[in-house]
């Protein structure tokens, strides 16, 4: 029995095996270290269960499904509900592991212990069993875990720590971003594929990528055939593990170094001044309801990890079969530990919480006024500089946009911005007052005195719904390819096809669609709050009218990069507006007092003479402390409108910076080959359904 030595703050701990079980030298382990971790001379395994009466560690050779060893935890290796054991002589490259637990089975009480079930470690850092995208798990294959060697070299990688209001967020699907052959990357559909596109992202000007779910999930779980084509769980909102990255998103196997490719991507993003957010799903798991499999949480403590009805069935506030019991202390600890892990081990900059309102429900499903989990995340010291963004609603009808518990730390996807601005931009003149409120920061939802300019994440399009192009190409959803007779997906799209449904050769319709898309980009990037847009919207990518492409691992969902050349003008315009936003602090946040004694934000509402809505931002530019005046003028009416620009100093003239109709700027934005377009008369004309942006320039 060779002793091992571990360094500790108090010196060296002398450790040696104490028992021999199933031919292995073992001793009690580190009870505070959940999961499995390599230590000098062996591996520490720690799990816990409230209801189990025994626990057994199973060891497997790689890719095999019959354990070569079963090591029961002695009862004296259990403290409270925690089992912990060091197994000496294990090389992490040589094995995979899982557990078997025994205990009472009483479905009405939510107890599902069954010693025949092989269970995945809830704290697993890497998951095996379904690692090649599109390859279904065989019936006799189950999830197992690998021990991860965490020695990634981050070097001198910087943390961008960009203020929330200064961000431009770009939501993307890891696979769909580069899977199409037109992407031109060497490793399509992977973290490496995204890394090859970083120069593109930097050129576009976005400052944060938000990756749709990258927790390990089984895309083949609900695979089926529709009209001869396979549909899968493409989006990945059915997590198997909260600590393990999806191994099928890596370009090559990373045995015992799972996550290195993702870490390499995040390091490269940071080196280029781009933050990385994860779309995290803690509201439910892939175990589903009472008809679903039992591969992890159900087998460890079904009645702890899930919200159950009094007779043992599953509450379904997620719409996906089950609901995590997020405010049970054990589950709360799990979620906090997972987020700390991603922030510390992966240097993730922020998290967007799917159906975050579930995280504020009590164990009986009722909403809580001060949810302990949300409060702990808001004040957690490890997460202090991490952005927390809530999707402030759930599938059970709880809608908390503007009222999500925040402690001035949580931002929200502003669903009201999306809905109100979609209606307004397609001609909803009656919403002018509401639109002005949304553009200027939604003060009716987020009091600027207490929430500043960082609470509202403004968006018009995201993965869930129409793309920007489809929003102006389809008045109805077209989800037939999903196989549900076009009954799935939202019917509340607030879209308009501009006179023809879908593809058309009508140049007038196509021109109007492009103008409305420019309008949307302009208003979004001119709005107070944090803008977010969907990957591909900068070059008018389409999903062919599918507003719920959750199962489409094909050309419907993959970005078609040929649209970048086809719609290069829209890309250039989007790039221009992102740069314009960055150059003017006054758009993003209060920035000093203008010498002309103008308010920081002034709304000029439509009156009897015009339908034009205008917003004047004023303040001082932080780079040179000069006055900065920016005016946004919006005409959603179907006829041209005249408008009087705000009166300013005689030494200044208004300069056109963006023109979605091409009235003053033929390419819709200033050109280095043309002189600045200065407005000599205060009265201007906005063409039908168009937007203009001005700055004050020396006369």
XYZ file of C-alpha atoms in Angstrom:
699
model
C 0.000 0.000 0.000
C 1.911 3.000 -1.252
C 0.901 6.252 0.457
C 0.162 9.398 -1.565
C 0.766 12.982 -0.584
C -1.490 15.943 -1.257
C -0.482 19.561 -0.789
C -2.826 21.631 1.343
C -2.719 25.106 2.907
C -1.642 23.505 6.193
C 1.129 21.453 4.640
C 1.018 17.866 3.425
C -1.725 15.366 4.090
C -0.444 11.841 4.427
C -2.943 9.511 2.785
C -2.921 5.785 2.295
C -5.507 3.124 1.493
C -7.566 1.852 4.376
C -9.539 -0.989 2.784
C -9.557 -3.379 -0.139
C -12.879 -3.806 -1.951
C -13.421 -5.793 -5.154
C -9.664 -5.952 -5.564
C -9.144 -2.172 -5.306
C -7.362 -0.223 -2.597
C -9.734 2.429 -1.254
C -10.302 4.884 1.565
C -12.911 7.535 2.453
C -12.692 10.488 0.095
C -13.272 14.235 0.028
C -16.925 14.715 0.901
C -17.132 18.351 -0.196
C -15.920 17.591 -3.757
C -18.958 16.509 -5.790
C -18.351 14.388 -8.853
C -15.137 12.590 -9.782
C -11.690 14.157 -9.685
C -8.226 12.804 -10.366
C -5.834 13.132 -7.440
C -2.241 11.908 -7.096
C -2.403 8.138 -7.055
C -6.080 7.678 -7.761
C -9.530 9.182 -8.264
C -11.946 10.684 -5.735
C -15.635 9.809 -6.257
C -18.359 11.690 -4.351
C -22.139 11.455 -4.775
C -25.123 12.081 -2.555
C -28.691 10.837 -2.244
C -31.353 11.573 0.357
C -33.370 8.407 -0.137
C -30.856 5.739 -1.167
C -29.823 2.993 1.264
C -26.709 1.925 -0.665
C -24.493 3.068 -3.529
C -22.200 1.189 -5.873
C -19.495 2.570 -8.173
C -19.259 0.878 -11.590
C -16.097 0.979 -13.692
C -16.130 0.288 -17.440
C -13.470 -0.012 -20.076
C -13.897 2.686 -22.712
C -16.977 2.178 -24.939
C -17.941 -1.059 -23.170
C -21.266 -1.581 -21.430
C -20.416 -4.360 -19.017
C -18.597 -3.127 -15.919
C -15.228 -4.682 -15.215
C -15.588 -3.688 -11.566
C -18.381 -2.932 -9.108
C -17.207 -1.284 -5.898
C -19.827 -0.783 -3.194
C -19.366 2.179 -0.859
C -19.023 0.846 2.699
C -21.641 2.262 5.052
C -18.888 3.927 7.083
C -17.845 5.815 3.908
C -21.152 7.637 4.116
C -21.498 10.881 6.067
C -25.059 12.146 6.156
C -26.376 11.671 2.626
C -22.918 11.808 1.020
C -20.915 8.830 -0.223
C -17.232 9.498 -0.901
C -14.396 7.150 -1.772
C -10.886 7.374 -3.170
C -9.999 4.472 -5.450
C -6.244 4.088 -5.772
C -4.365 2.965 -8.859
C -6.864 4.241 -11.446
C -5.643 5.947 -14.592
C -8.365 8.268 -15.890
C -7.580 7.300 -19.499
C -8.481 3.678 -18.836
C -12.046 3.792 -17.569
C -15.534 5.283 -17.641
C -17.822 5.182 -14.641
C -21.440 5.192 -13.456
C -23.423 4.338 -10.318
C -26.110 1.987 -9.057
C -28.259 2.988 -6.100
C -30.672 0.924 -4.072
C -33.585 2.192 -2.019
C -37.366 2.227 -1.744
C -39.611 2.268 -4.806
C -42.906 4.089 -4.262
C -44.109 5.984 -7.311
C -46.812 7.924 -5.434
C -44.169 9.272 -3.059
C -41.836 10.026 -5.947
C -39.317 7.334 -4.982
C -37.901 5.513 -8.018
C -34.880 3.638 -6.667
C -34.024 0.581 -8.715
C -30.679 -1.171 -8.429
C -30.947 -2.310 -12.057
C -30.686 1.303 -13.281
C -27.201 2.454 -14.259
C -26.987 6.137 -13.418
C -24.928 8.994 -14.804
C -23.113 11.089 -12.204
C -25.128 14.305 -11.811
C -21.831 16.216 -11.488
C -20.160 14.495 -14.477
C -17.743 16.772 -16.368
C -17.856 14.601 -19.514
C -20.581 12.232 -20.759
C -20.175 9.190 -23.000
C -22.769 7.155 -24.826
C -23.827 9.516 -27.601
C -20.850 11.498 -28.871
C -21.231 11.448 -32.661
C -23.921 13.799 -33.939
C -26.822 11.972 -35.536
C -25.783 8.491 -34.369
C -28.586 7.086 -32.194
C -27.765 5.457 -28.898
C -28.144 1.693 -29.092
C -30.774 0.176 -26.833
C -28.176 -1.446 -24.582
C -26.036 1.712 -24.408
C -26.409 4.063 -21.470
C -24.792 7.239 -20.299
C -21.498 6.982 -18.450
C -19.022 9.620 -17.325
C -15.323 10.258 -17.806
C -12.944 12.035 -15.468
C -11.666 15.256 -17.022
C -8.116 16.480 -16.619
C -8.494 20.235 -16.156
C -5.088 21.692 -16.982
C -5.975 23.964 -19.910
C -3.461 26.753 -20.459
C -5.337 30.056 -20.591
C -2.134 32.048 -20.914
C -2.566 35.804 -20.518
C -6.118 35.703 -21.894
C -7.990 38.898 -21.004
C -11.485 39.141 -19.561
C -13.275 41.757 -21.707
C -15.797 42.680 -18.951
C -17.780 44.913 -21.301
C -20.552 46.874 -19.544
C -23.973 45.433 -20.323
C -25.240 48.563 -22.086
C -22.159 48.619 -24.348
C -22.686 45.083 -25.652
C -24.071 43.969 -28.993
C -25.151 40.338 -28.519
C -25.171 37.816 -31.367
C -27.227 34.666 -30.727
C -26.022 31.572 -32.578
C -26.450 27.812 -32.764
C -23.046 26.115 -32.614
C -23.818 23.551 -35.297
C -26.019 25.674 -37.519
C -23.584 28.593 -37.671
C -21.058 26.757 -39.879
C -22.631 23.423 -40.870
C -23.768 24.571 -44.328
C -21.201 23.861 -47.019
C -21.188 27.559 -47.900
C -19.551 28.408 -44.547
C -16.166 27.448 -45.971
C -14.707 26.314 -42.635
C -12.530 23.253 -42.268
C -14.499 21.758 -39.388
C -18.162 22.656 -39.960
C -20.723 22.538 -37.193
C -18.233 22.691 -34.315
C -16.613 25.020 -31.811
C -13.618 25.104 -34.149
C -15.889 26.216 -36.979
C -16.964 29.233 -34.946
C -13.324 30.011 -34.189
C -12.578 30.206 -37.906
C -15.323 32.835 -38.201
C -13.988 35.118 -35.449
C -12.470 37.564 -37.997
C -15.932 37.821 -39.549
C -17.555 38.476 -36.171
C -14.954 41.080 -35.314
C -15.465 42.793 -38.666
C -19.227 42.849 -38.107
C -18.625 44.526 -34.761
C -20.584 42.351 -32.344
C -19.128 42.192 -28.821
C -20.721 39.029 -27.383
C -21.790 35.676 -28.788
C -24.619 33.839 -27.047
C -24.353 30.126 -27.728
C -27.589 28.170 -27.767
C -27.438 25.143 -25.421
C -24.069 23.420 -25.281
C -24.769 21.217 -22.250
C -24.616 17.549 -23.224
C -27.891 16.518 -24.854
C -29.082 13.666 -27.037
C -30.316 15.084 -30.328
C -31.601 11.627 -31.273
C -33.851 11.261 -28.219
C -37.067 12.073 -30.126
C -35.812 11.427 -33.629
C -38.514 10.620 -36.184
C -39.150 10.634 -39.913
C -41.273 13.319 -41.579
C -41.921 12.969 -45.301
C -38.839 10.805 -45.657
C -36.560 13.196 -43.766
C -35.216 12.772 -40.268
C -35.981 15.396 -37.650
C -34.060 15.558 -34.361
C -33.714 17.591 -31.174
C -31.552 20.123 -33.015
C -31.758 23.093 -30.634
C -30.646 21.051 -27.618
C -33.060 22.330 -24.967
C -33.147 18.896 -23.281
C -30.025 18.658 -21.123
C -28.542 15.375 -19.972
C -25.866 16.950 -17.768
C -25.348 20.485 -16.436
C -21.532 20.279 -16.227
C -20.532 18.546 -19.462
C -20.153 20.195 -22.885
C -21.815 18.510 -25.846
C -19.039 16.291 -27.162
C -20.543 16.215 -30.675
C -19.769 19.954 -30.969
C -16.036 19.200 -30.788
C -14.197 18.647 -34.036
C -12.435 15.530 -32.748
C -12.592 13.271 -29.677
C -11.115 14.810 -26.537
C -10.811 11.791 -24.270
C -10.455 13.024 -20.671
C -9.901 16.554 -21.962
C -13.500 17.207 -22.940
C -14.127 20.925 -23.224
C -10.676 21.969 -24.449
C -11.995 22.942 -27.886
C -14.688 25.089 -26.285
C -12.115 26.666 -23.973
C -9.889 27.370 -26.971
C -12.831 29.107 -28.666
C -13.604 31.225 -25.605
C -9.942 32.188 -25.222
C -9.823 33.236 -28.883
C -13.051 35.246 -28.538
C -11.625 37.046 -25.514
C -8.381 37.757 -27.356
C -10.533 39.546 -29.937
C -12.573 41.522 -27.406
C -15.690 39.349 -27.700
C -17.485 37.907 -24.694
C -19.074 34.451 -24.618
C -22.499 33.785 -23.072
C -24.177 30.411 -22.657
C -27.892 29.757 -23.028
C -28.403 27.524 -19.991
C -31.313 25.177 -19.308
C -31.904 24.416 -15.637
C -35.692 24.301 -15.782
C -35.996 20.672 -16.929
C -33.984 17.682 -18.141
C -34.161 15.037 -20.868
C -35.571 12.471 -18.426
C -39.048 13.732 -19.265
C -42.203 12.772 -17.389
C -43.335 9.434 -15.920
C -42.962 7.838 -19.362
C -39.416 9.096 -19.829
C -36.135 7.323 -19.080
C -34.383 7.160 -15.722
C -30.694 7.761 -16.357
C -29.577 10.206 -13.646
C -31.656 12.617 -11.539
C -34.684 10.328 -11.213
C -32.505 7.497 -9.932
C -30.581 9.580 -7.398
C -33.519 11.439 -5.825
C -36.552 11.837 -8.078
C -38.587 13.625 -5.397
C -35.777 16.087 -4.710
C -34.750 17.085 -8.228
C -38.230 17.395 -9.763
C -41.457 19.161 -8.859
C -44.023 16.438 -8.245
C -47.766 16.469 -7.752
C -49.093 14.954 -4.502
C -49.571 11.626 -6.292
C -46.063 11.497 -7.747
C -46.597 12.858 -11.255
C -44.501 15.634 -12.822
C -45.435 19.285 -12.934
C -44.738 20.532 -16.455
C -44.099 24.286 -16.272
C -41.336 23.796 -18.860
C -43.551 22.273 -21.551
C -40.987 19.471 -21.842
C -42.391 16.868 -19.472
C -40.790 17.725 -16.146
C -39.727 20.729 -14.072
C -36.594 20.987 -11.978
C -37.244 21.697 -8.315
C -34.906 24.683 -8.456
C -35.530 26.085 -4.984
C -34.914 22.864 -3.106
C -31.590 23.475 -1.313
C -29.938 20.462 -2.942
C -30.953 21.557 -6.446
C -30.060 25.143 -5.639
C -26.568 24.006 -4.659
C -26.326 22.008 -7.906
C -27.222 24.981 -10.104
C -24.915 27.387 -8.284
C -22.070 24.865 -8.522
C -22.662 24.396 -12.259
C -22.603 28.119 -12.981
C -19.503 28.597 -10.865
C -17.853 25.789 -12.800
C -18.605 27.309 -16.200
C -17.463 30.737 -15.011
C -14.223 29.507 -13.453
C -13.194 26.503 -15.574
C -14.445 27.860 -18.921
C -14.232 31.644 -18.330
C -17.810 32.120 -19.511
C -18.839 35.799 -19.323
C -22.595 35.496 -18.976
C -25.616 33.231 -18.891
C -29.025 33.509 -20.499
C -31.483 31.412 -18.478
C -34.083 29.548 -20.514
C -37.606 29.872 -19.049
C -36.067 31.609 -16.052
C -39.380 32.183 -14.293
C -39.301 28.499 -13.318
C -36.230 29.291 -11.218
C -38.501 31.465 -9.087
C -41.182 28.843 -8.417
C -41.541 27.181 -5.027
C -41.483 23.412 -4.597
C -45.257 23.315 -5.067
C -44.970 25.331 -8.277
C -46.192 28.644 -6.869
C -44.245 31.830 -7.742
C -42.043 33.199 -4.971
C -41.638 36.911 -4.233
C -37.955 36.593 -3.318
C -36.648 33.304 -4.736
C -33.541 32.153 -2.841
C -31.850 30.720 -5.933
C -32.161 33.943 -7.914
C -30.971 35.952 -4.938
C -27.983 33.702 -4.361
C -26.943 33.962 -7.995
C -27.270 37.747 -7.822
C -24.881 37.948 -4.867
C -22.592 34.972 -5.475
C -18.944 36.151 -5.237
C -17.666 33.892 -8.036
C -20.396 35.168 -10.381
C -19.994 38.822 -9.425
C -18.767 39.969 -12.857
C -20.870 37.497 -14.846
C -23.925 38.744 -16.735
C -27.228 37.175 -15.689
C -30.002 37.395 -18.303
C -33.464 35.978 -17.712
C -36.000 34.753 -20.218
C -38.603 36.108 -17.816
C -41.463 33.717 -18.545
C -42.221 29.999 -18.607
C -44.560 27.534 -20.311
C -46.851 27.485 -17.279
C -48.133 31.002 -17.926
C -45.873 32.956 -15.557
C -44.839 36.161 -17.402
C -42.443 38.434 -15.505
C -41.018 40.841 -18.082
C -40.373 43.994 -16.098
C -41.025 42.290 -12.770
C -38.443 39.504 -12.659
C -36.666 39.544 -9.243
C -33.404 41.324 -10.008
C -31.556 42.827 -7.022
C -30.271 45.150 -9.763
C -28.205 42.247 -11.136
C -30.550 40.429 -13.484
C -31.209 41.701 -16.993
C -34.160 40.409 -19.027
C -34.964 39.452 -22.562
C -37.472 42.241 -23.176
C -40.328 40.340 -24.813
C -42.429 43.484 -24.680
C -39.856 45.268 -26.860
C -40.055 42.479 -29.436
C -43.848 42.401 -29.547
C -44.539 46.137 -29.421
C -41.830 47.093 -31.895
C -42.803 44.388 -34.375
C -46.343 45.737 -34.375
C -45.205 49.325 -34.638
C -42.616 48.839 -37.372
C -45.103 47.176 -39.715
C -47.398 50.167 -39.534
C -48.922 50.226 -36.062
C -49.334 53.981 -35.741
C -51.478 53.577 -32.630
C -48.387 52.262 -30.843
C -46.288 55.402 -31.339
C -46.295 56.269 -27.642
C -45.447 52.704 -26.662
C -42.719 52.528 -29.306
C -41.151 55.708 -27.947
C -41.051 54.101 -24.511
C -39.419 50.930 -25.870
C -36.834 52.847 -27.911
C -35.822 54.981 -24.950
C -35.245 52.087 -22.565
C -38.685 50.829 -21.469
C -38.803 53.000 -18.360
C -42.295 51.683 -17.669
C -40.691 48.268 -17.106
C -37.227 49.182 -15.836
C -37.000 52.335 -13.741
C -33.757 53.985 -14.917
C -33.235 55.482 -11.465
C -32.795 52.001 -9.983
C -32.020 49.787 -12.986
C -29.805 52.110 -15.022
C -29.408 51.254 -18.704
C -28.494 47.585 -18.319
C -31.758 45.797 -17.498
C -33.376 45.481 -20.937
C -32.049 43.165 -23.635
C -33.817 44.450 -26.745
C -34.463 42.093 -29.624
C -36.784 41.650 -32.569
C -35.701 38.164 -33.613
C -34.133 35.169 -31.905
C -33.902 31.422 -32.445
C -37.535 31.062 -31.391
C -39.634 32.604 -34.165
C -39.079 34.165 -37.570
C -35.729 35.421 -38.784
C -35.553 39.104 -39.698
C -36.077 38.349 -43.396
C -38.934 35.960 -42.730
C -40.613 38.534 -40.474
C -41.200 40.608 -43.614
C -41.675 37.677 -46.012
C -44.356 35.619 -44.277
C -47.618 36.581 -42.670
C -48.169 32.989 -41.516
C -45.864 30.327 -40.119
C -44.886 27.423 -42.386
C -43.818 24.595 -40.091
C -45.101 21.652 -42.139
C -41.607 20.097 -42.204
C -41.801 19.640 -38.429
C -44.479 16.983 -38.837
C -47.203 18.479 -36.628
C -49.553 19.637 -39.398
C -48.325 23.212 -38.905
C -49.879 23.305 -35.438
C -46.610 23.846 -33.551
C -44.915 27.202 -33.136
C -46.447 30.519 -32.222
C -49.334 32.039 -34.157
C -48.541 35.429 -32.626
C -45.830 36.463 -35.084
C -46.696 40.134 -35.689
C -45.145 39.769 -39.132
C -46.083 41.009 -42.605
C -45.252 39.538 -45.991
C -45.209 42.934 -47.759
C -47.773 41.753 -50.281
C -46.598 38.275 -51.270
C -46.237 35.164 -49.098
C -42.717 33.759 -49.205
C -40.474 33.711 -52.265
C -41.297 36.206 -54.980
C -39.700 37.839 -57.994
C -41.658 41.057 -57.494
C -38.958 43.731 -57.194
C -41.287 46.152 -55.430
C -42.043 43.592 -52.732
C -38.383 42.613 -52.377
C -37.348 46.256 -52.141
C -39.920 46.927 -49.443
C -38.777 43.886 -47.465
C -35.184 45.076 -47.537
C -36.196 48.562 -46.463
C -38.231 47.239 -43.553
C -35.275 45.053 -42.531
C -33.037 48.146 -42.528
C -35.672 49.965 -40.474
C -35.637 47.170 -37.900
C -31.849 47.083 -37.647
C -31.695 50.868 -37.324
C -34.303 51.172 -34.602
C -32.899 48.203 -32.648
C -29.387 49.647 -32.610
C -30.687 53.125 -31.831
C -32.630 51.914 -28.776
C -31.499 52.374 -25.186
C -30.711 48.956 -23.673
C -28.624 46.034 -24.898
C -29.340 44.999 -28.512
C -29.371 41.345 -29.487
C -29.934 39.849 -32.909
C -29.993 36.407 -34.443
C -26.998 35.056 -36.337
C -27.581 35.428 -40.062
C -29.951 38.376 -39.769
C -27.072 40.620 -40.778
C -27.232 39.063 -44.259
C -30.967 38.270 -44.319
C -30.791 34.523 -43.810
C -34.104 32.688 -44.136
C -35.752 29.670 -42.505
C -38.367 29.604 -45.273
C -41.179 30.612 -42.947
C -40.468 28.035 -40.236
C -40.866 29.820 -36.898
C -40.134 26.768 -34.735
C -37.150 25.066 -36.348
C -36.218 23.188 -33.173
C -35.998 19.859 -35.010
C -34.514 20.907 -38.343
C -30.879 19.846 -38.664
C -30.694 20.844 -42.317
C -30.810 23.817 -44.687
C -33.850 25.215 -42.900
C -31.754 26.008 -39.822
C -28.177 26.126 -41.086
C -26.899 29.563 -42.056
C -26.547 29.810 -45.817
C -23.454 31.959 -46.204
C -24.179 32.582 -49.882
C -26.668 35.185 -48.635
C -23.713 37.199 -47.368
C -22.729 38.051 -50.937
C -26.294 38.220 -52.176
C -27.174 40.715 -49.442
C -23.787 42.362 -48.949
C -25.504 45.747 -48.826
C -27.543 44.722 -45.779
C -24.468 43.306 -44.067
C -22.590 46.561 -44.679
C -25.512 48.571 -43.376
C -25.772 46.449 -40.215
C -22.043 46.799 -39.678
C -22.362 50.570 -40.100
C -25.151 50.834 -37.543
C -23.255 48.728 -34.987
C -20.224 50.985 -35.391
C -22.435 54.073 -35.183
C -23.948 52.865 -31.910
C -20.496 52.233 -30.455
C -19.326 55.709 -31.463
C -22.124 57.519 -29.633
C -22.358 57.012 -25.900
C -25.567 59.029 -25.732
C -27.518 56.246 -27.447
C -26.460 53.626 -24.922
C -26.543 55.477 -21.592
C -26.631 58.917 -19.955
C -23.340 60.645 -20.776
C -23.024 64.062 -19.220
C -24.920 67.259 -19.869
C -24.990 68.859 -23.286
C -23.878 72.524 -23.346
C -27.131 73.352 -25.168
C -28.970 72.375 -21.986
C -30.967 69.688 -23.744
C -32.332 66.655 -21.864
C -30.458 63.390 -22.275
C -33.483 61.929 -24.064
C -36.259 63.890 -25.706
C -39.172 62.251 -27.494
C -40.832 64.196 -30.299
C -44.146 62.393 -30.754
C -46.296 62.406 -33.888
C -48.716 65.312 -34.022
C -51.563 66.345 -36.273
C -49.195 67.367 -39.050
C -47.016 64.267 -39.221
C -46.882 60.606 -38.266
C -43.116 60.798 -37.637
C -41.821 59.663 -34.253
C -38.443 61.122 -33.319
C -36.031 60.628 -30.434
C -33.261 63.115 -29.664
C -30.289 61.869 -27.633
C -27.936 64.512 -26.257
C -24.922 64.563 -23.988
C -21.163 64.589 -24.246
C -18.901 62.187 -26.067
C -16.575 60.599 -23.522
C -13.636 60.501 -25.925
C -13.367 64.232 -26.440
C -16.093 65.643 -24.132
C -17.669 67.452 -27.086
C -21.432 67.791 -27.381
C -23.019 64.781 -29.008
C -26.474 65.125 -30.547
C -28.117 62.179 -32.283
C -31.636 62.187 -33.712
C -33.669 59.169 -34.805
C -36.724 59.826 -36.998
C -39.150 56.999 -37.817
C -41.998 56.981 -40.309
C -43.946 53.718 -40.298
C -46.789 55.270 -42.309
C -47.415 54.120 -45.878
C -47.042 57.630 -47.297
C -44.188 60.181 -47.133
C -44.206 62.527 -44.162
C -42.612 65.907 -43.533
C -40.863 66.585 -40.267
C -39.176 69.527 -38.539
C -35.791 68.591 -37.115
C -35.123 69.851 -33.562
C -33.731 73.363 -33.329
C -30.063 73.421 -32.347
C -27.225 75.952 -32.286
C -26.747 78.104 -35.412
C -23.167 76.842 -35.519
C -24.416 73.301 -36.104
C -26.208 71.526 -38.909
C -27.862 68.152 -38.993
C -25.884 65.498 -40.897
C -27.567 62.371 -42.278
C -25.922 59.214 -40.880
C -28.417 56.556 -41.973
C -31.213 56.604 -44.527
C -33.170 53.399 -45.020
C -35.061 54.740 -48.061
C -32.012 56.163 -49.862
C -33.548 59.627 -50.143
C -30.484 61.508 -48.912
C -27.866 58.735 -49.001
C -28.091 56.526 -52.052
C -26.276 53.653 -50.330
C -28.293 54.195 -47.133
C -25.176 55.244 -45.190
C -22.381 57.792 -45.634
C -19.761 57.018 -48.257
C -16.095 57.924 -48.067
C -16.380 58.926 -51.744
C -19.157 61.431 -51.148
C -19.220 64.645 -49.083
C -21.283 64.603 -45.866
C -24.993 65.145 -46.398
C -25.794 68.272 -44.362
C -29.404 69.435 -44.016
C -29.774 73.141 -44.720
C -33.493 73.387 -43.973
C -35.052 72.123 -40.721
C -37.919 70.602 -42.694
C -37.188 67.178 -44.131
C -39.166 64.459 -45.867
C -39.254 60.875 -44.720
C -40.304 58.505 -47.452
C -43.026 55.968 -46.678
C -41.986 53.307 -44.191
C -38.492 54.687 -43.651
C -36.052 55.740 -40.952
C -33.433 58.499 -40.821
C -30.607 59.051 -38.346
C -28.843 62.387 -37.894
C -25.950 63.827 -35.910
C -25.153 67.474 -35.282
C -22.098 68.650 -37.210
C -20.346 72.048 -37.530
C -22.104 74.219 -40.100
